[in-house]
């Protein structure tokens, strides 16, 4: 079976309760510790906000993300749209974090979808983000240890 080039899947265990992991996913100060600084974040479906990170010219990423909350199920699921705010690059990505209690911790499933394998910039972005999400998941673990 060939790899699905339209999506990135990550499965990560954290030794923290779902309520704690949820806080890290949804509180602006905590999001800024492990993902990117956020501006105008409000946990409400349909709310649009901005994140500012490091530009990555190879992936045609300006460093500014325009995001929108698409779905919320407290302590279980958060889904957002993710698009470069400065470039009108084709496509809009969806990031979904799904949390499941596991023992005394939480199993987190991350899905980043919307990559178009027919677009070279999407393939580069997917390659970069595959490693990027691994690093970001480690940063999330470090942030959780401080809550």
PDB file of N, CA and C in Angstrom, residues 24-126:
ATOM      1  N   UNK A  24      -3.258  23.086  26.828  1.00  0.00           N
ATOM      2  CA  UNK A  24      -2.109  23.438  25.985  1.00  0.00           C
ATOM      3  C   UNK A  24      -2.536  23.703  24.543  1.00  0.00           C
ATOM      4  N   UNK A  25      -3.593  23.035  24.096  1.00  0.00           N
ATOM      5  CA  UNK A  25      -4.089  23.225  22.732  1.00  0.00           C
ATOM      6  C   UNK A  25      -4.945  24.475  22.574  1.00  0.00           C
ATOM      7  N   UNK A  26      -5.486  24.987  23.684  1.00  0.00           N
ATOM      8  CA  UNK A  26      -6.530  26.009  23.553  1.00  0.00           C
ATOM      9  C   UNK A  26      -6.296  27.302  24.328  1.00  0.00           C
ATOM     10  N   UNK A  27      -5.239  27.397  25.095  1.00  0.00           N
ATOM     11  CA  UNK A  27      -4.960  28.643  25.816  1.00  0.00           C
ATOM     12  C   UNK A  27      -3.826  29.374  25.107  1.00  0.00           C
ATOM     13  N   UNK A  28      -4.087  30.627  24.678  1.00  0.00           N
ATOM     14  CA  UNK A  28      -3.100  31.354  23.868  1.00  0.00           C
ATOM     15  C   UNK A  28      -1.686  31.372  24.435  1.00  0.00           C
ATOM     16  N   UNK A  29      -1.530  31.607  25.716  1.00  0.00           N
ATOM     17  CA  UNK A  29      -0.188  31.649  26.312  1.00  0.00           C
ATOM     18  C   UNK A  29       0.516  30.308  26.150  1.00  0.00           C
ATOM     19  N   UNK A  30      -0.229  29.227  26.332  1.00  0.00           N
ATOM     20  CA  UNK A  30       0.361  27.892  26.211  1.00  0.00           C
ATOM     21  C   UNK A  30       0.625  27.526  24.751  1.00  0.00           C
ATOM     22  N   UNK A  31      -0.298  27.865  23.848  1.00  0.00           N
ATOM     23  CA  UNK A  31      -0.079  27.608  22.419  1.00  0.00           C
ATOM     24  C   UNK A  31       1.224  28.272  21.972  1.00  0.00           C
ATOM     25  N   UNK A  32       1.450  29.481  22.450  1.00  0.00           N
ATOM     26  CA  UNK A  32       2.651  30.237  22.069  1.00  0.00           C
ATOM     27  C   UNK A  32       3.928  29.563  22.534  1.00  0.00           C
ATOM     28  N   UNK A  33       3.860  28.755  23.583  1.00  0.00           N
ATOM     29  CA  UNK A  33       5.051  28.061  24.088  1.00  0.00           C
ATOM     30  C   UNK A  33       5.496  26.920  23.190  1.00  0.00           C
ATOM     31  N   UNK A  34       4.547  26.229  22.564  1.00  0.00           N
ATOM     32  CA  UNK A  34       4.924  25.024  21.827  1.00  0.00           C
ATOM     33  C   UNK A  34       4.676  25.096  20.318  1.00  0.00           C
ATOM     34  N   UNK A  35       3.801  25.984  19.864  1.00  0.00           N
ATOM     35  CA  UNK A  35       3.499  26.039  18.439  1.00  0.00           C
ATOM     36  C   UNK A  35       4.014  27.337  17.832  1.00  0.00           C
ATOM     37  N   UNK A  36       3.268  28.393  17.992  1.00  0.00           N
ATOM     38  CA  UNK A  36       3.636  29.723  17.492  1.00  0.00           C
ATOM     39  C   UNK A  36       2.885  30.741  18.327  1.00  0.00           C
ATOM     40  N   UNK A  37       3.417  31.952  18.436  1.00  0.00           N
ATOM     41  CA  UNK A  37       2.651  33.008  19.089  1.00  0.00           C
ATOM     42  C   UNK A  37       1.322  33.225  18.349  1.00  0.00           C
ATOM     43  N   UNK A  38       0.253  33.358  19.135  1.00  0.00           N
ATOM     44  CA  UNK A  38      -1.079  33.554  18.564  1.00  0.00           C
ATOM     45  C   UNK A  38      -1.579  34.964  18.857  1.00  0.00           C
ATOM     46  N   UNK A  39      -2.380  35.458  17.944  1.00  0.00           N
ATOM     47  CA  UNK A  39      -2.996  36.779  18.101  1.00  0.00           C
ATOM     48  C   UNK A  39      -4.497  36.620  17.911  1.00  0.00           C
ATOM     49  N   UNK A  40      -5.258  37.210  18.817  1.00  0.00           N
ATOM     50  CA  UNK A  40      -6.709  37.268  18.687  1.00  0.00           C
ATOM     51  C   UNK A  40      -7.363  35.886  18.730  1.00  0.00           C
ATOM     52  N   UNK A  41      -6.823  34.973  19.541  1.00  0.00           N
ATOM     53  CA  UNK A  41      -7.380  33.620  19.638  1.00  0.00           C
ATOM     54  C   UNK A  41      -8.591  33.616  20.564  1.00  0.00           C
ATOM     55  N   UNK A  42      -9.629  32.943  20.124  1.00  0.00           N
ATOM     56  CA  UNK A  42     -10.802  32.716  20.967  1.00  0.00           C
ATOM     57  C   UNK A  42     -11.335  31.334  20.607  1.00  0.00           C
ATOM     58  N   UNK A  43     -11.578  30.523  21.600  1.00  0.00           N
ATOM     59  CA  UNK A  43     -12.031  29.146  21.383  1.00  0.00           C
ATOM     60  C   UNK A  43     -13.529  29.155  21.067  1.00  0.00           C
ATOM     61  N   UNK A  44     -13.806  29.344  19.778  1.00  0.00           N
ATOM     62  CA  UNK A  44     -15.188  29.452  19.312  1.00  0.00           C
ATOM     63  C   UNK A  44     -15.222  29.044  17.840  1.00  0.00           C
ATOM     64  N   UNK A  45     -16.118  28.127  17.503  1.00  0.00           N
ATOM     65  CA  UNK A  45     -16.222  27.691  16.111  1.00  0.00           C
ATOM     66  C   UNK A  45     -16.511  28.903  15.225  1.00  0.00           C
ATOM     67  N   UNK A  46     -15.754  29.000  14.134  1.00  0.00           N
ATOM     68  CA  UNK A  46     -15.896  30.101  13.196  1.00  0.00           C
ATOM     69  C   UNK A  46     -14.976  31.270  13.479  1.00  0.00           C
ATOM     70  N   UNK A  47     -14.330  31.268  14.658  1.00  0.00           N
ATOM     71  CA  UNK A  47     -13.441  32.385  14.996  1.00  0.00           C
ATOM     72  C   UNK A  47     -12.140  32.278  14.204  1.00  0.00           C
ATOM     73  N   UNK A  48     -11.709  33.418  13.655  1.00  0.00           N
ATOM     74  CA  UNK A  48     -10.461  33.485  12.889  1.00  0.00           C
ATOM     75  C   UNK A  48      -9.400  34.188  13.715  1.00  0.00           C
ATOM     76  N   UNK A  49      -8.166  33.684  13.620  1.00  0.00           N
ATOM     77  CA  UNK A  49      -7.050  34.247  14.369  1.00  0.00           C
ATOM     78  C   UNK A  49      -5.767  34.070  13.569  1.00  0.00           C
ATOM     79  N   UNK A  50      -4.683  34.605  14.101  1.00  0.00           N
ATOM     80  CA  UNK A  50      -3.396  34.577  13.409  1.00  0.00           C
ATOM     81  C   UNK A  50      -2.329  33.953  14.294  1.00  0.00           C
ATOM     82  N   UNK A  51      -1.394  33.252  13.671  1.00  0.00           N
ATOM     83  CA  UNK A  51      -0.198  32.748  14.345  1.00  0.00           C
ATOM     84  C   UNK A  51       1.006  33.233  13.558  1.00  0.00           C
ATOM     85  N   UNK A  52       2.085  33.535  14.263  1.00  0.00           N
ATOM     86  CA  UNK A  52       3.292  34.022  13.594  1.00  0.00           C
ATOM     87  C   UNK A  52       4.469  33.123  13.952  1.00  0.00           C
ATOM     88  N   UNK A  53       5.081  32.564  12.904  1.00  0.00           N
ATOM     89  CA  UNK A  53       6.220  31.680  13.090  1.00  0.00           C
ATOM     90  C   UNK A  53       7.397  32.121  12.246  1.00  0.00           C
ATOM     91  N   UNK A  54       8.253  31.181  11.968  1.00  0.00           N
ATOM     92  CA  UNK A  54       9.456  31.442  11.190  1.00  0.00           C
ATOM     93  C   UNK A  54       9.165  31.237   9.700  1.00  0.00           C
ATOM     94  N   UNK A  55       9.475  32.230   8.870  1.00  0.00           N
ATOM     95  CA  UNK A  55       9.282  32.041   7.427  1.00  0.00           C
ATOM     96  C   UNK A  55      10.130  30.873   6.909  1.00  0.00           C
ATOM     97  N   UNK A  56       9.583  30.130   5.954  1.00  0.00           N
ATOM     98  CA  UNK A  56      10.287  29.017   5.311  1.00  0.00           C
ATOM     99  C   UNK A  56      10.131  29.173   3.803  1.00  0.00           C
ATOM    100  N   UNK A  57      11.046  29.906   3.177  1.00  0.00           N
ATOM    101  CA  UNK A  57      10.929  30.138   1.735  1.00  0.00           C
ATOM    102  C   UNK A  57      10.866  28.853   0.909  1.00  0.00           C
ATOM    103  N   UNK A  58      11.578  27.808   1.319  1.00  0.00           N
ATOM    104  CA  UNK A  58      11.578  26.556   0.554  1.00  0.00           C
ATOM    105  C   UNK A  58      10.176  25.950   0.467  1.00  0.00           C
ATOM    106  N   UNK A  59       9.359  26.221   1.483  1.00  0.00           N
ATOM    107  CA  UNK A  59       7.988  25.711   1.497  1.00  0.00           C
ATOM    108  C   UNK A  59       6.985  26.786   1.095  1.00  0.00           C
ATOM    109  N   UNK A  60       7.512  27.930   0.650  1.00  0.00           N
ATOM    110  CA  UNK A  60       6.681  29.070   0.286  1.00  0.00           C
ATOM    111  C   UNK A  60       5.771  29.474   1.449  1.00  0.00           C
ATOM    112  N   UNK A  61       6.356  29.475   2.674  1.00  0.00           N
ATOM    113  CA  UNK A  61       5.625  29.857   3.882  1.00  0.00           C
ATOM    114  C   UNK A  61       6.156  31.194   4.377  1.00  0.00           C
ATOM    115  N   UNK A  62       5.269  32.172   4.491  1.00  0.00           N
ATOM    116  CA  UNK A  62       5.650  33.531   4.889  1.00  0.00           C
ATOM    117  C   UNK A  62       5.973  33.653   6.371  1.00  0.00           C
ATOM    118  N   UNK A  63       5.510  32.696   7.164  1.00  0.00           N
ATOM    119  CA  UNK A  63       5.687  32.777   8.610  1.00  0.00           C
ATOM    120  C   UNK A  63       4.422  33.193   9.329  1.00  0.00           C
ATOM    121  N   UNK A  64       3.408  33.623   8.595  1.00  0.00           N
ATOM    122  CA  UNK A  64       2.145  34.043   9.205  1.00  0.00           C
ATOM    123  C   UNK A  64       1.035  33.110   8.763  1.00  0.00           C
ATOM    124  N   UNK A  65       0.322  32.565   9.743  1.00  0.00           N
ATOM    125  CA  UNK A  65      -0.760  31.628   9.479  1.00  0.00           C
ATOM    126  C   UNK A  65      -2.096  32.302   9.772  1.00  0.00           C
ATOM    127  N   UNK A  66      -3.009  32.217   8.833  1.00  0.00           N
ATOM    128  CA  UNK A  66      -4.396  32.609   9.055  1.00  0.00           C
ATOM    129  C   UNK A  66      -5.137  31.324   9.418  1.00  0.00           C
ATOM    130  N   UNK A  67      -5.721  31.297  10.611  1.00  0.00           N
ATOM    131  CA  UNK A  67      -6.373  30.082  11.094  1.00  0.00           C
ATOM    132  C   UNK A  67      -7.827  30.374  11.445  1.00  0.00           C
ATOM    133  N   UNK A  68      -8.616  29.315  11.429  1.00  0.00           N
ATOM    134  CA  UNK A  68     -10.019  29.419  11.822  1.00  0.00           C
ATOM    135  C   UNK A  68     -10.396  28.157  12.578  1.00  0.00           C
ATOM    136  N   UNK A  69     -11.131  28.318  13.659  1.00  0.00           N
ATOM    137  CA  UNK A  69     -11.613  27.174  14.435  1.00  0.00           C
ATOM    138  C   UNK A  69     -12.777  26.542  13.659  1.00  0.00           C
ATOM    139  N   UNK A  70     -12.635  25.264  13.332  1.00  0.00           N
ATOM    140  CA  UNK A  70     -13.661  24.559  12.567  1.00  0.00           C
ATOM    141  C   UNK A  70     -14.534  23.658  13.430  1.00  0.00           C
ATOM    142  N   UNK A  71     -13.955  23.045  14.462  1.00  0.00           N
ATOM    143  CA  UNK A  71     -14.712  22.124  15.312  1.00  0.00           C
ATOM    144  C   UNK A  71     -14.077  22.057  16.694  1.00  0.00           C
ATOM    145  N   UNK A  72     -14.936  21.941  17.696  1.00  0.00           N
ATOM    146  CA  UNK A  72     -14.493  21.827  19.088  1.00  0.00           C
ATOM    147  C   UNK A  72     -15.342  20.758  19.771  1.00  0.00           C
ATOM    148  N   UNK A  73     -14.682  19.847  20.447  1.00  0.00           N
ATOM    149  CA  UNK A  73     -15.319  18.916  21.367  1.00  0.00           C
ATOM    150  C   UNK A  73     -14.395  18.913  22.584  1.00  0.00           C
ATOM    151  N   UNK A  74     -14.706  19.708  23.617  1.00  0.00           N
ATOM    152  CA  UNK A  74     -13.772  19.924  24.724  1.00  0.00           C
ATOM    153  C   UNK A  74     -13.125  18.641  25.250  1.00  0.00           C
ATOM    154  N   UNK A  75     -11.805  18.731  25.365  1.00  0.00           N
ATOM    155  CA  UNK A  75     -10.951  17.654  25.862  1.00  0.00           C
ATOM    156  C   UNK A  75     -10.939  16.424  24.966  1.00  0.00           C
ATOM    157  N   UNK A  76     -11.500  16.547  23.739  1.00  0.00           N
ATOM    158  CA  UNK A  76     -11.520  15.415  22.811  1.00  0.00           C
ATOM    159  C   UNK A  76     -11.043  15.766  21.411  1.00  0.00           C
ATOM    160  N   UNK A  77     -11.458  16.943  20.891  1.00  0.00           N
ATOM    161  CA  UNK A  77     -11.141  17.245  19.502  1.00  0.00           C
ATOM    162  C   UNK A  77     -11.084  18.751  19.273  1.00  0.00           C
ATOM    163  N   UNK A  78     -10.057  19.149  18.521  1.00  0.00           N
ATOM    164  CA  UNK A  78      -9.929  20.525  18.044  1.00  0.00           C
ATOM    165  C   UNK A  78      -9.519  20.442  16.584  1.00  0.00           C
ATOM    166  N   UNK A  79     -10.281  21.120  15.710  1.00  0.00           N
ATOM    167  CA  UNK A  79      -9.954  21.140  14.285  1.00  0.00           C
ATOM    168  C   UNK A  79      -9.896  22.601  13.839  1.00  0.00           C
ATOM    169  N   UNK A  80      -8.805  22.939  13.139  1.00  0.00           N
ATOM    170  CA  UNK A  80      -8.642  24.297  12.632  1.00  0.00           C
ATOM    171  C   UNK A  80      -8.272  24.252  11.155  1.00  0.00           C
ATOM    172  N   UNK A  81      -8.570  25.340  10.462  1.00  0.00           N
ATOM    173  CA  UNK A  81      -8.017  25.511   9.115  1.00  0.00           C
ATOM    174  C   UNK A  81      -6.719  26.278   9.275  1.00  0.00           C
ATOM    175  N   UNK A  82      -5.852  26.136   8.300  1.00  0.00           N
ATOM    176  CA  UNK A  82      -4.496  26.684   8.372  1.00  0.00           C
ATOM    177  C   UNK A  82      -4.097  27.096   6.968  1.00  0.00           C
ATOM    178  N   UNK A  83      -3.834  28.379   6.772  1.00  0.00           N
ATOM    179  CA  UNK A  83      -3.452  28.868   5.452  1.00  0.00           C
ATOM    180  C   UNK A  83      -2.423  29.975   5.616  1.00  0.00           C
ATOM    181  N   UNK A  84      -1.457  30.022   4.721  1.00  0.00           N
ATOM    182  CA  UNK A  84      -0.479  31.099   4.754  1.00  0.00           C
ATOM    183  C   UNK A  84      -1.218  32.415   4.538  1.00  0.00           C
ATOM    184  N   UNK A  85      -1.051  33.347   5.456  1.00  0.00           N
ATOM    185  CA  UNK A  85      -1.781  34.615   5.387  1.00  0.00           C
ATOM    186  C   UNK A  85      -1.238  35.559   4.334  1.00  0.00           C
ATOM    187  N   UNK A  86       0.028  35.405   3.962  1.00  0.00           N
ATOM    188  CA  UNK A  86       0.656  36.357   3.041  1.00  0.00           C
ATOM    189  C   UNK A  86       0.637  35.899   1.590  1.00  0.00           C
ATOM    190  N   UNK A  87       0.636  34.590   1.374  1.00  0.00           N
ATOM    191  CA  UNK A  87       0.656  34.069   0.014  1.00  0.00           C
ATOM    192  C   UNK A  87      -0.715  33.488  -0.309  1.00  0.00           C
ATOM    193  N   UNK A  88      -1.136  33.687  -1.476  1.00  0.00           N
ATOM    194  CA  UNK A  88      -2.387  33.066  -1.905  1.00  0.00           C
ATOM    195  C   UNK A  88      -2.066  31.719  -2.549  1.00  0.00           C
ATOM    196  N   UNK A  89      -1.287  30.929  -1.817  1.00  0.00           N
ATOM    197  CA  UNK A  89      -0.918  29.599  -2.310  1.00  0.00           C
ATOM    198  C   UNK A  89      -2.183  28.752  -2.417  1.00  0.00           C
ATOM    199  N   UNK A  90      -2.195  27.827  -3.357  1.00  0.00           N
ATOM    200  CA  UNK A  90      -3.382  26.997  -3.516  1.00  0.00           C
ATOM    201  C   UNK A  90      -3.602  26.117  -2.299  1.00  0.00           C
ATOM    202  N   UNK A  91      -4.836  25.944  -1.949  1.00  0.00           N
ATOM    203  CA  UNK A  91      -5.193  25.013  -0.892  1.00  0.00           C
ATOM    204  C   UNK A  91      -5.289  25.623   0.480  1.00  0.00           C
ATOM    205  N   UNK A  92      -6.064  24.965   1.272  1.00  0.00           N
ATOM    206  CA  UNK A  92      -6.219  25.313   2.674  1.00  0.00           C
ATOM    207  C   UNK A  92      -6.040  24.004   3.420  1.00  0.00           C
ATOM    208  N   UNK A  93      -5.246  24.041   4.464  1.00  0.00           N
ATOM    209  CA  UNK A  93      -4.961  22.833   5.226  1.00  0.00           C
ATOM    210  C   UNK A  93      -5.871  22.753   6.438  1.00  0.00           C
ATOM    211  N   UNK A  94      -6.083  21.546   6.896  1.00  0.00           N
ATOM    212  CA  UNK A  94      -6.852  21.312   8.111  1.00  0.00           C
ATOM    213  C   UNK A  94      -5.961  20.546   9.082  1.00  0.00           C
ATOM    214  N   UNK A  95      -5.930  21.047  10.328  1.00  0.00           N
ATOM    215  CA  UNK A  95      -5.190  20.383  11.393  1.00  0.00           C
ATOM    216  C   UNK A  95      -6.219  19.896  12.406  1.00  0.00           C
ATOM    217  N   UNK A  96      -6.154  18.622  12.748  1.00  0.00           N
ATOM    218  CA  UNK A  96      -7.071  18.048  13.725  1.00  0.00           C
ATOM    219  C   UNK A  96      -6.258  17.389  14.828  1.00  0.00           C
ATOM    220  N   UNK A  97      -6.561  17.763  16.073  1.00  0.00           N
ATOM    221  CA  UNK A  97      -6.001  17.096  17.238  1.00  0.00           C
ATOM    222  C   UNK A  97      -7.145  16.337  17.891  1.00  0.00           C
ATOM    223  N   UNK A  98      -6.956  15.024  18.037  1.00  0.00           N
ATOM    224  CA  UNK A  98      -7.951  14.185  18.704  1.00  0.00           C
ATOM    225  C   UNK A  98      -7.288  13.593  19.949  1.00  0.00           C
ATOM    226  N   UNK A  99      -7.952  13.753  21.089  1.00  0.00           N
ATOM    227  CA  UNK A  99      -7.404  13.287  22.364  1.00  0.00           C
ATOM    228  C   UNK A  99      -8.208  12.103  22.875  1.00  0.00           C
ATOM    229  N   UNK A 100      -7.494  11.077  23.359  1.00  0.00           N
ATOM    230  CA  UNK A 100      -8.140   9.925  23.976  1.00  0.00           C
ATOM    231  C   UNK A 100      -7.439   9.608  25.281  1.00  0.00           C
ATOM    232  N   UNK A 101      -8.208   9.469  26.379  1.00  0.00           N
ATOM    233  CA  UNK A 101      -7.577   9.063  27.642  1.00  0.00           C
ATOM    234  C   UNK A 101      -6.919   7.700  27.467  1.00  0.00           C
ATOM    235  N   UNK A 102      -5.738   7.550  28.055  1.00  0.00           N
ATOM    236  CA  UNK A 102      -5.033   6.267  28.011  1.00  0.00           C
ATOM    237  C   UNK A 102      -4.312   6.108  29.332  1.00  0.00           C
ATOM    238  N   UNK A 103      -4.796   5.204  30.160  1.00  0.00           N
ATOM    239  CA  UNK A 103      -4.214   5.053  31.495  1.00  0.00           C
ATOM    240  C   UNK A 103      -4.327   6.366  32.244  1.00  0.00           C
ATOM    241  N   UNK A 104      -3.208   6.846  32.767  1.00  0.00           N
ATOM    242  CA  UNK A 104      -3.219   8.128  33.477  1.00  0.00           C
ATOM    243  C   UNK A 104      -2.804   9.282  32.567  1.00  0.00           C
ATOM    244  N   UNK A 105      -2.690   8.995  31.257  1.00  0.00           N
ATOM    245  CA  UNK A 105      -2.258  10.025  30.313  1.00  0.00           C
ATOM    246  C   UNK A 105      -3.235  10.217  29.173  1.00  0.00           C
ATOM    247  N   UNK A 106      -2.698  10.695  28.070  1.00  0.00           N
ATOM    248  CA  UNK A 106      -3.513  11.016  26.892  1.00  0.00           C
ATOM    249  C   UNK A 106      -2.802  10.572  25.623  1.00  0.00           C
ATOM    250  N   UNK A 107      -3.533   9.921  24.760  1.00  0.00           N
ATOM    251  CA  UNK A 107      -3.055   9.597  23.419  1.00  0.00           C
ATOM    252  C   UNK A 107      -3.572  10.712  22.504  1.00  0.00           C
ATOM    253  N   UNK A 108      -2.641  11.373  21.819  1.00  0.00           N
ATOM    254  CA  UNK A 108      -3.020  12.437  20.889  1.00  0.00           C
ATOM    255  C   UNK A 108      -2.785  11.961  19.465  1.00  0.00           C
ATOM    256  N   UNK A 109      -3.803  12.123  18.648  1.00  0.00           N
ATOM    257  CA  UNK A 109      -3.700  11.830  17.223  1.00  0.00           C
ATOM    258  C   UNK A 109      -3.780  13.162  16.488  1.00  0.00           C
ATOM    259  N   UNK A 110      -2.753  13.461  15.723  1.00  0.00           N
ATOM    260  CA  UNK A 110      -2.717  14.683  14.931  1.00  0.00           C
ATOM    261  C   UNK A 110      -2.866  14.306  13.469  1.00  0.00           C
ATOM    262  N   UNK A 111      -3.700  15.058  12.759  1.00  0.00           N
ATOM    263  CA  UNK A 111      -3.863  14.864  11.325  1.00  0.00           C
ATOM    264  C   UNK A 111      -3.761  16.223  10.651  1.00  0.00           C
ATOM    265  N   UNK A 112      -2.840  16.356   9.722  1.00  0.00           N
ATOM    266  CA  UNK A 112      -2.646  17.578   8.934  1.00  0.00           C
ATOM    267  C   UNK A 112      -2.963  17.190   7.503  1.00  0.00           C
ATOM    268  N   UNK A 113      -4.121  17.644   7.005  1.00  0.00           N
ATOM    269  CA  UNK A 113      -4.491  17.230   5.652  1.00  0.00           C
ATOM    270  C   UNK A 113      -4.736  18.417   4.735  1.00  0.00           C
ATOM    271  N   UNK A 114      -4.846  18.100   3.462  1.00  0.00           N
ATOM    272  CA  UNK A 114      -5.072  19.117   2.454  1.00  0.00           C
ATOM    273  C   UNK A 114      -3.931  19.267   1.465  1.00  0.00           C
ATOM    274  N   UNK A 115      -2.914  18.419   1.574  1.00  0.00           N
ATOM    275  CA  UNK A 115      -1.795  18.481   0.637  1.00  0.00           C
ATOM    276  C   UNK A 115      -2.237  17.943  -0.727  1.00  0.00           C
ATOM    277  N   UNK A 116      -1.812  18.619  -1.780  1.00  0.00           N
ATOM    278  CA  UNK A 116      -2.111  18.177  -3.135  1.00  0.00           C
ATOM    279  C   UNK A 116      -0.825  17.598  -3.735  1.00  0.00           C
ATOM    280  N   UNK A 117      -0.765  16.279  -3.914  1.00  0.00           N
ATOM    281  CA  UNK A 117       0.463  15.665  -4.414  1.00  0.00           C
ATOM    282  C   UNK A 117       0.835  16.087  -5.835  1.00  0.00           C
ATOM    283  N   UNK A 118      -0.065  16.758  -6.537  1.00  0.00           N
ATOM    284  CA  UNK A 118       0.242  17.237  -7.885  1.00  0.00           C
ATOM    285  C   UNK A 118       0.914  18.611  -7.872  1.00  0.00           C
ATOM    286  N   UNK A 119       1.025  19.223  -6.715  1.00  0.00           N
ATOM    287  CA  UNK A 119       1.661  20.536  -6.604  1.00  0.00           C
ATOM    288  C   UNK A 119       3.018  20.386  -5.925  1.00  0.00           C
ATOM    289  N   UNK A 120       4.116  20.714  -6.614  1.00  0.00           N
ATOM    290  CA  UNK A 120       5.448  20.561  -6.027  1.00  0.00           C
ATOM    291  C   UNK A 120       5.610  21.299  -4.695  1.00  0.00           C
ATOM    292  N   UNK A 121       5.028  22.493  -4.559  1.00  0.00           N
ATOM    293  CA  UNK A 121       5.169  23.222  -3.291  1.00  0.00           C
ATOM    294  C   UNK A 121       4.453  22.503  -2.148  1.00  0.00           C
ATOM    295  N   UNK A 122       3.378  21.783  -2.446  1.00  0.00           N
ATOM    296  CA  UNK A 122       2.691  21.008  -1.410  1.00  0.00           C
ATOM    297  C   UNK A 122       3.535  19.809  -0.986  1.00  0.00           C
ATOM    298  N   UNK A 123       4.187  19.165  -1.957  1.00  0.00           N
ATOM    299  CA  UNK A 123       5.056  18.035  -1.607  1.00  0.00           C
ATOM    300  C   UNK A 123       6.222  18.508  -0.734  1.00  0.00           C
ATOM    301  N   UNK A 124       6.811  19.667  -1.068  1.00  0.00           N
ATOM    302  CA  UNK A 124       7.888  20.225  -0.227  1.00  0.00           C
ATOM    303  C   UNK A 124       7.348  20.571   1.160  1.00  0.00           C
ATOM    304  N   UNK A 125       6.192  21.194   1.203  1.00  0.00           N
ATOM    305  CA  UNK A 125       5.589  21.552   2.493  1.00  0.00           C
ATOM    306  C   UNK A 125       5.318  20.309   3.329  1.00  0.00           C
ATOM    307  N   UNK A 126       4.800  19.274   2.698  1.00  0.00           N
ATOM    308  CA  UNK A 126       4.503  18.042   3.435  1.00  0.00           C
ATOM    309  C   UNK A 126       5.778  17.431   3.998  1.00  0.00           C
TER     310      UNK A 126
END
